[in-house]
PDB file of C-alpha atoms in Angstrom:
ATOM      1  CA  UNK E   6       0.023   0.175  -0.123  1.00  0.00           C
ATOM      2  CA  UNK E   7       1.361   3.276  -1.130  1.00  0.00           C
ATOM      3  CA  UNK E   8       2.091   5.979   1.674  1.00  0.00           C
ATOM      4  CA  UNK E   9       2.157   9.876   1.163  1.00  0.00           C
ATOM      5  CA  UNK E  10       4.994  11.487   3.230  1.00  0.00           C
ATOM      6  CA  UNK E  11       2.272  14.120   4.721  1.00  0.00           C
ATOM      7  CA  UNK E  12       3.908  15.748   7.791  1.00  0.00           C
ATOM      8  CA  UNK E  13       2.765  15.983  11.421  1.00  0.00           C
ATOM      9  CA  UNK E  14       0.494  18.532  12.906  1.00  0.00           C
ATOM     10  CA  UNK E  15       1.180  20.365  15.952  1.00  0.00           C
ATOM     11  CA  UNK E  16       0.252  18.958  19.422  1.00  0.00           C
ATOM     12  CA  UNK E  17      -0.820  15.213  19.723  1.00  0.00           C
ATOM     13  CA  UNK E  18      -2.652  15.319  16.234  1.00  0.00           C
ATOM     14  CA  UNK E  19      -0.658  13.380  13.790  1.00  0.00           C
ATOM     15  CA  UNK E  20      -0.952  13.696  10.015  1.00  0.00           C
ATOM     16  CA  UNK E  21      -1.915  10.890   8.090  1.00  0.00           C
ATOM     17  CA  UNK E  22      -1.648   9.221   4.693  1.00  0.00           C
ATOM     18  CA  UNK E  23      -3.418   8.704   1.883  1.00  0.00           C
ATOM     19  CA  UNK E  24      -4.779   5.056   1.161  1.00  0.00           C
ATOM     20  CA  UNK E  25      -4.078   4.082  -2.151  1.00  0.00           C
ATOM     21  CA  UNK E  26      -7.779   2.921  -3.251  1.00  0.00           C
ATOM     22  CA  UNK E  27      -6.417   2.329  -6.706  1.00  0.00           C
ATOM     23  CA  UNK E  28      -3.731  -0.017  -5.365  1.00  0.00           C
ATOM     24  CA  UNK E  29      -3.820  -3.805  -5.862  1.00  0.00           C
ATOM     25  CA  UNK E  30      -5.578  -5.060  -2.726  1.00  0.00           C
ATOM     26  CA  UNK E  31      -6.623  -8.649  -1.616  1.00  0.00           C
ATOM     27  CA  UNK E  32     -10.325  -8.398  -2.620  1.00  0.00           C
ATOM     28  CA  UNK E  33     -13.243  -9.610  -1.029  1.00  0.00           C
ATOM     29  CA  UNK E  34     -15.995 -10.040  -3.488  1.00  0.00           C
ATOM     30  CA  UNK E  35     -19.202 -11.626  -3.424  1.00  0.00           C
ATOM     31  CA  UNK E  36     -20.691 -15.002  -3.763  1.00  0.00           C
ATOM     32  CA  UNK E  37     -23.983 -16.575  -4.290  1.00  0.00           C
ATOM     33  CA  UNK E  38     -25.265 -16.650  -0.934  1.00  0.00           C
ATOM     34  CA  UNK E  39     -23.506 -13.659   0.716  1.00  0.00           C
ATOM     35  CA  UNK E  40     -23.332 -10.925  -1.922  1.00  0.00           C
ATOM     36  CA  UNK E  41     -24.155  -8.058   0.283  1.00  0.00           C
ATOM     37  CA  UNK E  42     -20.901  -6.307   2.010  1.00  0.00           C
ATOM     38  CA  UNK E  43     -22.383  -4.762   4.948  1.00  0.00           C
ATOM     39  CA  UNK E  44     -21.285  -2.057   7.319  1.00  0.00           C
ATOM     40  CA  UNK E  45     -22.226  -2.578  10.802  1.00  0.00           C
ATOM     41  CA  UNK E  46     -20.792  -1.073  14.109  1.00  0.00           C
ATOM     42  CA  UNK E  47     -21.930   0.800  16.908  1.00  0.00           C
ATOM     43  CA  UNK E  48     -22.105   4.284  14.709  1.00  0.00           C
ATOM     44  CA  UNK E  49     -25.296   3.294  13.178  1.00  0.00           C
ATOM     45  CA  UNK E  50     -28.482   5.254  14.514  1.00  0.00           C
ATOM     46  CA  UNK E  51     -31.543   2.993  14.122  1.00  0.00           C
ATOM     47  CA  UNK E  52     -34.910   4.664  14.674  1.00  0.00           C
ATOM     48  CA  UNK E  53     -33.231   7.638  15.831  1.00  0.00           C
ATOM     49  CA  UNK E  54     -34.874  10.056  18.429  1.00  0.00           C
ATOM     50  CA  UNK E  55     -36.401  13.318  17.022  1.00  0.00           C
ATOM     51  CA  UNK E  56     -33.583  15.258  17.980  1.00  0.00           C
ATOM     52  CA  UNK E  57     -31.536  13.210  15.361  1.00  0.00           C
ATOM     53  CA  UNK E  58     -33.601  14.884  12.545  1.00  0.00           C
ATOM     54  CA  UNK E  59     -32.044  18.386  13.737  1.00  0.00           C
ATOM     55  CA  UNK E  60     -28.607  17.176  12.512  1.00  0.00           C
ATOM     56  CA  UNK E  61     -29.787  14.938   9.647  1.00  0.00           C
ATOM     57  CA  UNK E  62     -31.238  16.762   6.628  1.00  0.00           C
ATOM     58  CA  UNK E  63     -32.714  13.425   5.369  1.00  0.00           C
ATOM     59  CA  UNK E  64     -34.674  13.199   8.640  1.00  0.00           C
ATOM     60  CA  UNK E  65     -35.341  16.524   9.041  1.00  0.00           C
ATOM     61  CA  UNK E  66     -37.042  16.788   5.412  1.00  0.00           C
ATOM     62  CA  UNK E  67     -39.149  13.368   6.196  1.00  0.00           C
ATOM     63  CA  UNK E  68     -40.375  15.005   9.255  1.00  0.00           C
ATOM     64  CA  UNK E  69     -41.368  18.075   7.601  1.00  0.00           C
ATOM     65  CA  UNK E  70     -43.018  16.206   4.819  1.00  0.00           C
ATOM     66  CA  UNK E  71     -45.073  14.420   6.964  1.00  0.00           C
ATOM     67  CA  UNK E  72     -46.275  17.486   8.905  1.00  0.00           C
ATOM     68  CA  UNK E  73     -46.917  19.112   5.523  1.00  0.00           C
ATOM     69  CA  UNK E  74     -49.057  15.920   4.665  1.00  0.00           C
ATOM     70  CA  UNK E  75     -50.825  16.028   7.742  1.00  0.00           C
ATOM     71  CA  UNK E  76     -51.839  19.771   7.293  1.00  0.00           C
ATOM     72  CA  UNK E  77     -53.072  19.190   3.701  1.00  0.00           C
ATOM     73  CA  UNK E  78     -55.155  16.204   4.597  1.00  0.00           C
ATOM     74  CA  UNK E  79     -56.946  18.685   7.043  1.00  0.00           C
ATOM     75  CA  UNK E  80     -57.753  21.446   4.401  1.00  0.00           C
ATOM     76  CA  UNK E  81     -61.097  21.673   3.373  1.00  0.00           C
ATOM     77  CA  UNK E  82     -62.796  24.067   0.972  1.00  0.00           C
ATOM     78  CA  UNK E  83     -63.211  21.362  -1.676  1.00  0.00           C
ATOM     79  CA  UNK E  84     -59.397  20.864  -2.093  1.00  0.00           C
ATOM     80  CA  UNK E  85     -59.110  17.287  -3.081  1.00  0.00           C
ATOM     81  CA  UNK E  86     -56.637  14.940  -0.856  1.00  0.00           C
ATOM     82  CA  UNK E  87     -54.083  13.005  -3.106  1.00  0.00           C
ATOM     83  CA  UNK E  88     -54.701   9.274  -3.378  1.00  0.00           C
ATOM     84  CA  UNK E  89     -52.407   6.948  -1.401  1.00  0.00           C
ATOM     85  CA  UNK E  90     -50.540   6.190  -4.572  1.00  0.00           C
ATOM     86  CA  UNK E  91     -50.274  10.004  -5.619  1.00  0.00           C
ATOM     87  CA  UNK E  92     -48.856  10.861  -1.997  1.00  0.00           C
ATOM     88  CA  UNK E  93     -46.580   7.756  -2.180  1.00  0.00           C
ATOM     89  CA  UNK E  94     -45.180   8.927  -5.322  1.00  0.00           C
ATOM     90  CA  UNK E  95     -44.801  12.622  -4.211  1.00  0.00           C
ATOM     91  CA  UNK E  96     -43.043  11.569  -1.093  1.00  0.00           C
ATOM     92  CA  UNK E  97     -40.595   9.430  -3.192  1.00  0.00           C
ATOM     93  CA  UNK E  98     -39.843  12.187  -5.694  1.00  0.00           C
ATOM     94  CA  UNK E  99     -39.099  14.655  -2.870  1.00  0.00           C
ATOM     95  CA  UNK E 100     -37.050  12.101  -1.131  1.00  0.00           C
ATOM     96  CA  UNK E 101     -35.003  11.561  -4.186  1.00  0.00           C
ATOM     97  CA  UNK E 102     -34.471  15.287  -4.379  1.00  0.00           C
ATOM     98  CA  UNK E 103     -33.371  15.267  -0.980  1.00  0.00           C
ATOM     99  CA  UNK E 104     -31.249  12.314  -1.334  1.00  0.00           C
ATOM    100  CA  UNK E 105     -29.453  14.179  -4.222  1.00  0.00           C
ATOM    101  CA  UNK E 106     -28.764  17.270  -2.139  1.00  0.00           C
ATOM    102  CA  UNK E 107     -27.137  14.914   0.476  1.00  0.00           C
ATOM    103  CA  UNK E 108     -24.899  13.361  -2.009  1.00  0.00           C
ATOM    104  CA  UNK E 109     -23.722  16.586  -3.105  1.00  0.00           C
ATOM    105  CA  UNK E 110     -22.766  17.340   0.417  1.00  0.00           C
ATOM    106  CA  UNK E 111     -21.152  13.790   1.081  1.00  0.00           C
ATOM    107  CA  UNK E 112     -19.347  14.804  -2.301  1.00  0.00           C
ATOM    108  CA  UNK E 113     -17.856  17.921  -1.261  1.00  0.00           C
ATOM    109  CA  UNK E 114     -16.607  16.739   2.033  1.00  0.00           C
ATOM    110  CA  UNK E 115     -14.858  13.590   0.351  1.00  0.00           C
ATOM    111  CA  UNK E 116     -13.265  15.619  -2.102  1.00  0.00           C
ATOM    112  CA  UNK E 117     -11.122  17.175   0.796  1.00  0.00           C
ATOM    113  CA  UNK E 118      -9.650  13.670   1.367  1.00  0.00           C
ATOM    114  CA  UNK E 119      -7.526  12.257  -1.005  1.00  0.00           C
ATOM    115  CA  UNK E 120      -8.594   8.714  -0.282  1.00  0.00           C
ATOM    116  CA  UNK E 121     -12.421   9.888  -0.283  1.00  0.00           C
ATOM    117  CA  UNK E 122     -11.894  11.554  -3.704  1.00  0.00           C
ATOM    118  CA  UNK E 123     -10.019   8.737  -5.286  1.00  0.00           C
ATOM    119  CA  UNK E 124     -13.419   6.268  -3.815  1.00  0.00           C
ATOM    120  CA  UNK E 125     -15.559   8.893  -5.692  1.00  0.00           C
ATOM    121  CA  UNK E 126     -13.715   8.676  -8.902  1.00  0.00           C
ATOM    122  CA  UNK E 127     -13.988   4.819  -8.794  1.00  0.00           C
ATOM    123  CA  UNK E 128     -17.475   5.018  -8.243  1.00  0.00           C
ATOM    124  CA  UNK E 129     -18.191   7.608 -11.010  1.00  0.00           C
ATOM    125  CA  UNK E 130     -15.960   5.674 -13.493  1.00  0.00           C
ATOM    126  CA  UNK E 131     -18.284   2.543 -12.731  1.00  0.00           C
ATOM    127  CA  UNK E 132     -21.280   4.537 -12.696  1.00  0.00           C
ATOM    128  CA  UNK E 133     -22.212   2.968  -9.384  1.00  0.00           C
ATOM    129  CA  UNK E 134     -25.548   4.176  -7.917  1.00  0.00           C
ATOM    130  CA  UNK E 135     -26.168   5.187  -4.387  1.00  0.00           C
ATOM    131  CA  UNK E 136     -29.525   4.884  -2.586  1.00  0.00           C
ATOM    132  CA  UNK E 137     -30.695   5.595   0.719  1.00  0.00           C
ATOM    133  CA  UNK E 138     -32.652   3.420   2.692  1.00  0.00           C
ATOM    134  CA  UNK E 139     -33.873   2.516   6.160  1.00  0.00           C
ATOM    135  CA  UNK E 140     -33.260  -0.429   7.902  1.00  0.00           C
ATOM    136  CA  UNK E 141     -29.778   0.307   9.963  1.00  0.00           C
ATOM    137  CA  UNK E 142     -27.816  -0.993   7.405  1.00  0.00           C
ATOM    138  CA  UNK E 143     -25.212  -0.271   4.601  1.00  0.00           C
ATOM    139  CA  UNK E 144     -23.836  -2.541   2.124  1.00  0.00           C
ATOM    140  CA  UNK E 145     -22.606  -3.069  -1.473  1.00  0.00           C
ATOM    141  CA  UNK E 146     -25.252  -5.153  -3.397  1.00  0.00           C
ATOM    142  CA  UNK E 147     -22.867  -6.955  -5.989  1.00  0.00           C
ATOM    143  CA  UNK E 148     -26.082  -8.676  -7.803  1.00  0.00           C
ATOM    144  CA  UNK E 149     -27.600  -5.067  -8.754  1.00  0.00           C
ATOM    145  CA  UNK E 150     -24.252  -3.005  -8.801  1.00  0.00           C
ATOM    146  CA  UNK E 151     -25.542  -0.639  -6.270  1.00  0.00           C
ATOM    147  CA  UNK E 152     -24.240   0.821  -2.990  1.00  0.00           C
ATOM    148  CA  UNK E 153     -27.105   1.419  -0.261  1.00  0.00           C
ATOM    149  CA  UNK E 154     -26.388   3.813   2.743  1.00  0.00           C
ATOM    150  CA  UNK E 155     -28.473   4.061   5.866  1.00  0.00           C
ATOM    151  CA  UNK E 156     -30.460   6.840   5.589  1.00  0.00           C
ATOM    152  CA  UNK E 157     -30.194   7.559   9.413  1.00  0.00           C
ATOM    153  CA  UNK E 158     -26.794   8.518   8.892  1.00  0.00           C
ATOM    154  CA  UNK E 159     -25.808  12.216   8.863  1.00  0.00           C
ATOM    155  CA  UNK E 160     -23.614  13.392   6.127  1.00  0.00           C
ATOM    156  CA  UNK E 161     -20.262  12.804   7.815  1.00  0.00           C
ATOM    157  CA  UNK E 162     -21.192   9.147   8.709  1.00  0.00           C
ATOM    158  CA  UNK E 163     -22.845   8.569   5.267  1.00  0.00           C
ATOM    159  CA  UNK E 164     -19.225   9.774   3.769  1.00  0.00           C
ATOM    160  CA  UNK E 165     -17.190   7.397   5.478  1.00  0.00           C
ATOM    161  CA  UNK E 166     -19.712   4.508   5.098  1.00  0.00           C
ATOM    162  CA  UNK E 167     -19.465   5.422   1.319  1.00  0.00           C
ATOM    163  CA  UNK E 168     -15.861   4.801   1.079  1.00  0.00           C
ATOM    164  CA  UNK E 169     -15.870   1.586   3.045  1.00  0.00           C
ATOM    165  CA  UNK E 170     -18.734   0.468   0.774  1.00  0.00           C
ATOM    166  CA  UNK E 171     -16.890   1.658  -2.519  1.00  0.00           C
ATOM    167  CA  UNK E 172     -13.839  -0.499  -1.421  1.00  0.00           C
ATOM    168  CA  UNK E 173     -16.194  -3.341  -1.507  1.00  0.00           C
ATOM    169  CA  UNK E 174     -17.422  -2.782  -4.771  1.00  0.00           C
ATOM    170  CA  UNK E 175     -13.971  -2.111  -5.976  1.00  0.00           C
ATOM    171  CA  UNK E 176     -12.989  -5.679  -4.831  1.00  0.00           C
ATOM    172  CA  UNK E 177     -16.063  -7.094  -6.344  1.00  0.00           C
ATOM    173  CA  UNK E 178     -15.575  -5.215  -9.888  1.00  0.00           C
ATOM    174  CA  UNK E 179     -11.675  -5.233 -10.415  1.00  0.00           C
ATOM    175  CA  UNK E 180     -10.055  -7.031  -7.425  1.00  0.00           C
ATOM    176  CA  UNK E 181      -8.589 -10.453  -6.790  1.00  0.00           C
ATOM    177  CA  UNK E 182     -11.537 -11.583  -4.962  1.00  0.00           C
ATOM    178  CA  UNK E 183     -11.780 -14.910  -3.054  1.00  0.00           C
ATOM    179  CA  UNK E 184     -13.683 -17.614  -4.971  1.00  0.00           C
ATOM    180  CA  UNK E 185     -16.367 -19.297  -2.209  1.00  0.00           C
ATOM    181  CA  UNK E 186     -16.727 -21.967  -4.906  1.00  0.00           C
ATOM    182  CA  UNK E 187     -13.227 -22.893  -5.680  1.00  0.00           C
ATOM    183  CA  UNK E 188     -10.842 -21.476  -2.853  1.00  0.00           C
ATOM    184  CA  UNK E 189     -10.172 -23.485   0.005  1.00  0.00           C
ATOM    185  CA  UNK E 190     -11.930 -22.456   3.137  1.00  0.00           C
ATOM    186  CA  UNK E 191      -8.869 -21.038   5.108  1.00  0.00           C
ATOM    187  CA  UNK E 192      -8.051 -18.881   1.921  1.00  0.00           C
ATOM    188  CA  UNK E 193     -11.631 -17.751   1.328  1.00  0.00           C
ATOM    189  CA  UNK E 194     -11.980 -16.293   4.964  1.00  0.00           C
ATOM    190  CA  UNK E 195      -8.431 -14.931   4.827  1.00  0.00           C
ATOM    191  CA  UNK E 196      -9.230 -13.049   1.905  1.00  0.00           C
ATOM    192  CA  UNK E 197     -12.565 -11.677   3.100  1.00  0.00           C
ATOM    193  CA  UNK E 198     -11.168 -10.567   6.283  1.00  0.00           C
ATOM    194  CA  UNK E 199      -8.408  -8.839   4.397  1.00  0.00           C
ATOM    195  CA  UNK E 200     -11.070  -7.127   2.348  1.00  0.00           C
ATOM    196  CA  UNK E 201     -13.169  -6.158   5.315  1.00  0.00           C
ATOM    197  CA  UNK E 202     -10.129  -4.685   7.262  1.00  0.00           C
ATOM    198  CA  UNK E 203      -8.854  -2.666   4.291  1.00  0.00           C
ATOM    199  CA  UNK E 204     -12.370  -1.255   3.705  1.00  0.00           C
ATOM    200  CA  UNK E 205     -12.204  -0.089   7.165  1.00  0.00           C
ATOM    201  CA  UNK E 206      -8.588   1.391   7.059  1.00  0.00           C
ATOM    202  CA  UNK E 207      -9.724   3.233   3.705  1.00  0.00           C
ATOM    203  CA  UNK E 208     -12.836   4.970   5.973  1.00  0.00           C
ATOM    204  CA  UNK E 209     -10.515   5.606   8.924  1.00  0.00           C
ATOM    205  CA  UNK E 210      -7.865   7.480   7.028  1.00  0.00           C
ATOM    206  CA  UNK E 211     -10.462   9.559   4.882  1.00  0.00           C
ATOM    207  CA  UNK E 212     -11.361  11.039   8.322  1.00  0.00           C
ATOM    208  CA  UNK E 213      -7.890  11.635   9.359  1.00  0.00           C
ATOM    209  CA  UNK E 214      -7.464  13.352   6.443  1.00  0.00           C
ATOM    210  CA  UNK E 215     -10.241  15.363   6.865  1.00  0.00           C
ATOM    211  CA  UNK E 216      -9.459  16.385  10.048  1.00  0.00           C
ATOM    212  CA  UNK E 217      -5.688  17.047   8.702  1.00  0.00           C
ATOM    213  CA  UNK E 218      -7.433  19.609   6.158  1.00  0.00           C
ATOM    214  CA  UNK E 219      -9.174  21.550   8.971  1.00  0.00           C
ATOM    215  CA  UNK E 220     -12.455  19.508   8.938  1.00  0.00           C
ATOM    216  CA  UNK E 221     -14.512  19.078  12.474  1.00  0.00           C
ATOM    217  CA  UNK E 222     -15.397  15.457  12.072  1.00  0.00           C
ATOM    218  CA  UNK E 223     -17.684  14.202  14.755  1.00  0.00           C
ATOM    219  CA  UNK E 224     -18.643  10.901  12.925  1.00  0.00           C
ATOM    220  CA  UNK E 225     -16.560   7.829  14.222  1.00  0.00           C
ATOM    221  CA  UNK E 226     -15.858   4.640  12.428  1.00  0.00           C
ATOM    222  CA  UNK E 227     -15.386   0.921  13.572  1.00  0.00           C
ATOM    223  CA  UNK E 228     -11.638   0.292  14.989  1.00  0.00           C
ATOM    224  CA  UNK E 229     -10.642   3.809  14.480  1.00  0.00           C
ATOM    225  CA  UNK E 230      -9.485   3.713  18.082  1.00  0.00           C
ATOM    226  CA  UNK E 231      -7.228   0.729  17.475  1.00  0.00           C
ATOM    227  CA  UNK E 232      -5.861   2.540  14.525  1.00  0.00           C
ATOM    228  CA  UNK E 233      -4.905   5.755  16.297  1.00  0.00           C
ATOM    229  CA  UNK E 234      -3.528   4.014  19.438  1.00  0.00           C
ATOM    230  CA  UNK E 235      -1.220   1.954  17.384  1.00  0.00           C
ATOM    231  CA  UNK E 236      -0.407   5.119  15.122  1.00  0.00           C
ATOM    232  CA  UNK E 237       0.380   7.182  18.077  1.00  0.00           C
ATOM    233  CA  UNK E 238       2.570   4.764  19.960  1.00  0.00           C
ATOM    234  CA  UNK E 239       4.545   3.883  16.925  1.00  0.00           C
ATOM    235  CA  UNK E 240       5.326   7.396  16.280  1.00  0.00           C
ATOM    236  CA  UNK E 241       6.131   8.337  19.855  1.00  0.00           C
ATOM    237  CA  UNK E 242       8.665   5.270  20.049  1.00  0.00           C
ATOM    238  CA  UNK E 243      10.153   5.880  16.673  1.00  0.00           C
ATOM    239  CA  UNK E 244      10.522   9.544  17.825  1.00  0.00           C
ATOM    240  CA  UNK E 245      12.300   8.546  21.057  1.00  0.00           C
ATOM    241  CA  UNK E 246      14.601   5.746  19.457  1.00  0.00           C
ATOM    242  CA  UNK E 247      15.894   7.921  16.580  1.00  0.00           C
ATOM    243  CA  UNK E 248      15.068  11.823  16.816  1.00  0.00           C
ATOM    244  CA  UNK E 249      16.825  12.129  13.480  1.00  0.00           C
ATOM    245  CA  UNK E 250      13.801  10.585  11.707  1.00  0.00           C
ATOM    246  CA  UNK E 251      11.942  13.075   9.499  1.00  0.00           C
ATOM    247  CA  UNK E 252       8.517  13.686   9.827  1.00  0.00           C
ATOM    248  CA  UNK E 253       7.685  11.533   6.768  1.00  0.00           C
ATOM    249  CA  UNK E 254       9.531   8.660   8.137  1.00  0.00           C
ATOM    250  CA  UNK E 255       7.655   8.990  11.412  1.00  0.00           C
ATOM    251  CA  UNK E 256       4.312   9.290   9.588  1.00  0.00           C
ATOM    252  CA  UNK E 257       5.041   6.053   7.850  1.00  0.00           C
ATOM    253  CA  UNK E 258       5.655   4.529  10.990  1.00  0.00           C
ATOM    254  CA  UNK E 259       2.598   5.315  12.389  1.00  0.00           C
ATOM    255  CA  UNK E 260       0.624   4.374   9.398  1.00  0.00           C
ATOM    256  CA  UNK E 261       2.125   1.026   8.945  1.00  0.00           C
ATOM    257  CA  UNK E 262       1.248   0.306  12.806  1.00  0.00           C
ATOM    258  CA  UNK E 263      -2.215   1.576  12.434  1.00  0.00           C
ATOM    259  CA  UNK E 264      -3.115  -0.615   9.592  1.00  0.00           C
ATOM    260  CA  UNK E 265      -1.531  -3.619  10.973  1.00  0.00           C
ATOM    261  CA  UNK E 266      -3.473  -3.010  14.259  1.00  0.00           C
ATOM    262  CA  UNK E 267      -6.732  -2.946  12.351  1.00  0.00           C
ATOM    263  CA  UNK E 268      -5.907  -6.022  10.045  1.00  0.00           C
ATOM    264  CA  UNK E 269      -4.739  -7.915  13.393  1.00  0.00           C
ATOM    265  CA  UNK E 270      -8.255  -7.276  15.008  1.00  0.00           C
ATOM    266  CA  UNK E 271     -10.133  -8.758  11.858  1.00  0.00           C
ATOM    267  CA  UNK E 272      -7.914 -11.759  11.148  1.00  0.00           C
ATOM    268  CA  UNK E 273      -7.753 -12.650  15.069  1.00  0.00           C
ATOM    269  CA  UNK E 274     -11.657 -12.287  15.506  1.00  0.00           C
ATOM    270  CA  UNK E 275     -12.092  -9.236  17.656  1.00  0.00           C
ATOM    271  CA  UNK E 276     -14.341  -7.635  15.276  1.00  0.00           C
ATOM    272  CA  UNK E 277     -17.679  -8.760  15.307  1.00  0.00           C
ATOM    273  CA  UNK E 278     -20.085  -8.940  12.136  1.00  0.00           C
ATOM    274  CA  UNK E 279     -23.846  -9.245  11.577  1.00  0.00           C
ATOM    275  CA  UNK E 280     -24.798  -6.634  14.402  1.00  0.00           C
ATOM    276  CA  UNK E 281     -22.317  -7.666  16.759  1.00  0.00           C
ATOM    277  CA  UNK E 282     -23.638 -11.182  16.928  1.00  0.00           C
ATOM    278  CA  UNK E 283     -20.823 -13.189  15.163  1.00  0.00           C
ATOM    279  CA  UNK E 284     -17.184 -12.973  14.769  1.00  0.00           C
ATOM    280  CA  UNK E 285     -15.913 -12.240  11.294  1.00  0.00           C
ATOM    281  CA  UNK E 286     -13.996 -15.502  10.767  1.00  0.00           C
ATOM    282  CA  UNK E 287     -16.965 -17.223  11.579  1.00  0.00           C
ATOM    283  CA  UNK E 288     -19.429 -15.163   9.472  1.00  0.00           C
ATOM    284  CA  UNK E 289     -17.249 -15.982   6.360  1.00  0.00           C
ATOM    285  CA  UNK E 290     -16.582 -19.569   7.238  1.00  0.00           C
ATOM    286  CA  UNK E 291     -20.171 -19.921   7.534  1.00  0.00           C
ATOM    287  CA  UNK E 292     -20.568 -18.677   3.951  1.00  0.00           C
ATOM    288  CA  UNK E 293     -17.879 -20.882   2.832  1.00  0.00           C
ATOM    289  CA  UNK E 294     -19.793 -23.907   4.594  1.00  0.00           C
ATOM    290  CA  UNK E 295     -23.148 -23.260   2.852  1.00  0.00           C
ATOM    291  CA  UNK E 296     -21.435 -23.530  -0.552  1.00  0.00           C
ATOM    292  CA  UNK E 297     -19.648 -26.848   0.516  1.00  0.00           C
ATOM    293  CA  UNK E 298     -22.267 -28.818   2.249  1.00  0.00           C
TER     294      UNK E 298
END
C-alpha cells in the first residue's frame, strides 16, 4: 500500500497518509449466498430520536414532509386530498431530491480527502448508483451493482460509510476477490477478512485526512481507536529511539502500525459482524460452509 509523506500537525494530532484505493489489494468479492457487503458497528443510528433530525437533513426533511401531509389532509374548501398512490409517489420524488442534495454534501466533503476523492473517482468511473434506505445497514449489492447507505446517517457518517462500501465494490468489480466455490476455506476466509480490514482502514484514513485539512469530523468509524492508538505509539516510539527521523518517516511508521492493528483485529476475530452477533471469521466461514455441504 502506498504511503504519502504528509507531515505531522501540532500537538498530539498526527498527520496521516492517503490510502491508495487504486492499489492492488486482496479483494473480498461476493458469492452466491453472501453478496451483500454490509457496514455494521456502533456508529449506526436505528430509529433515531426526534433530535437526530436536527442534524440529519434526510430525517428533518421527512419529518417536515409528514407534517405538511397531515396539514394538507385537514384542508377543506373542496381541496382534493391526493390518493395514497399519488401521495407515495410525491414523497418518493421529494426524497430522491433530498438524497441528491445529500450526495452533493457527501461529495463536497470527500473531495477534501485524497482517499475519499479516489473512492468517488472509482464510483463515478463505474457509474455505481447510491441509494438511501432505512433498516440500519449499509452495504454493497453486487448483484445489482448498487451501494446502499443507511438513511439515518448524517452526511459525515454517510461519507465515511460510502468510502467503505466503494472499497467492497472495487474488490467485487476489479479486485482479486476470493472465490467461495473454488478457494479453500482458509484462503476464502482470509481474503474476506483482509477485504473488510482494508475497507475499514480506507474509511479511518479518510476521516484523518479530513481532520488534517481542517474539517471538524464528529462521526466515528469501527476500529478507529485501535488505528489511532497504534499510530501514536509507533510514532512516539520511533521519535524517541531516533530523533533524526523525518516527519515523513515518522508518519510512515505510524501508518504501518495503524493499518497492522486494524488488520490483526479482523484476522484474530476481535471484530464482530452481523450486528455484533458473530465474529467475522465465523461469519465468512459459515458462508463457505453453505457452499460446500
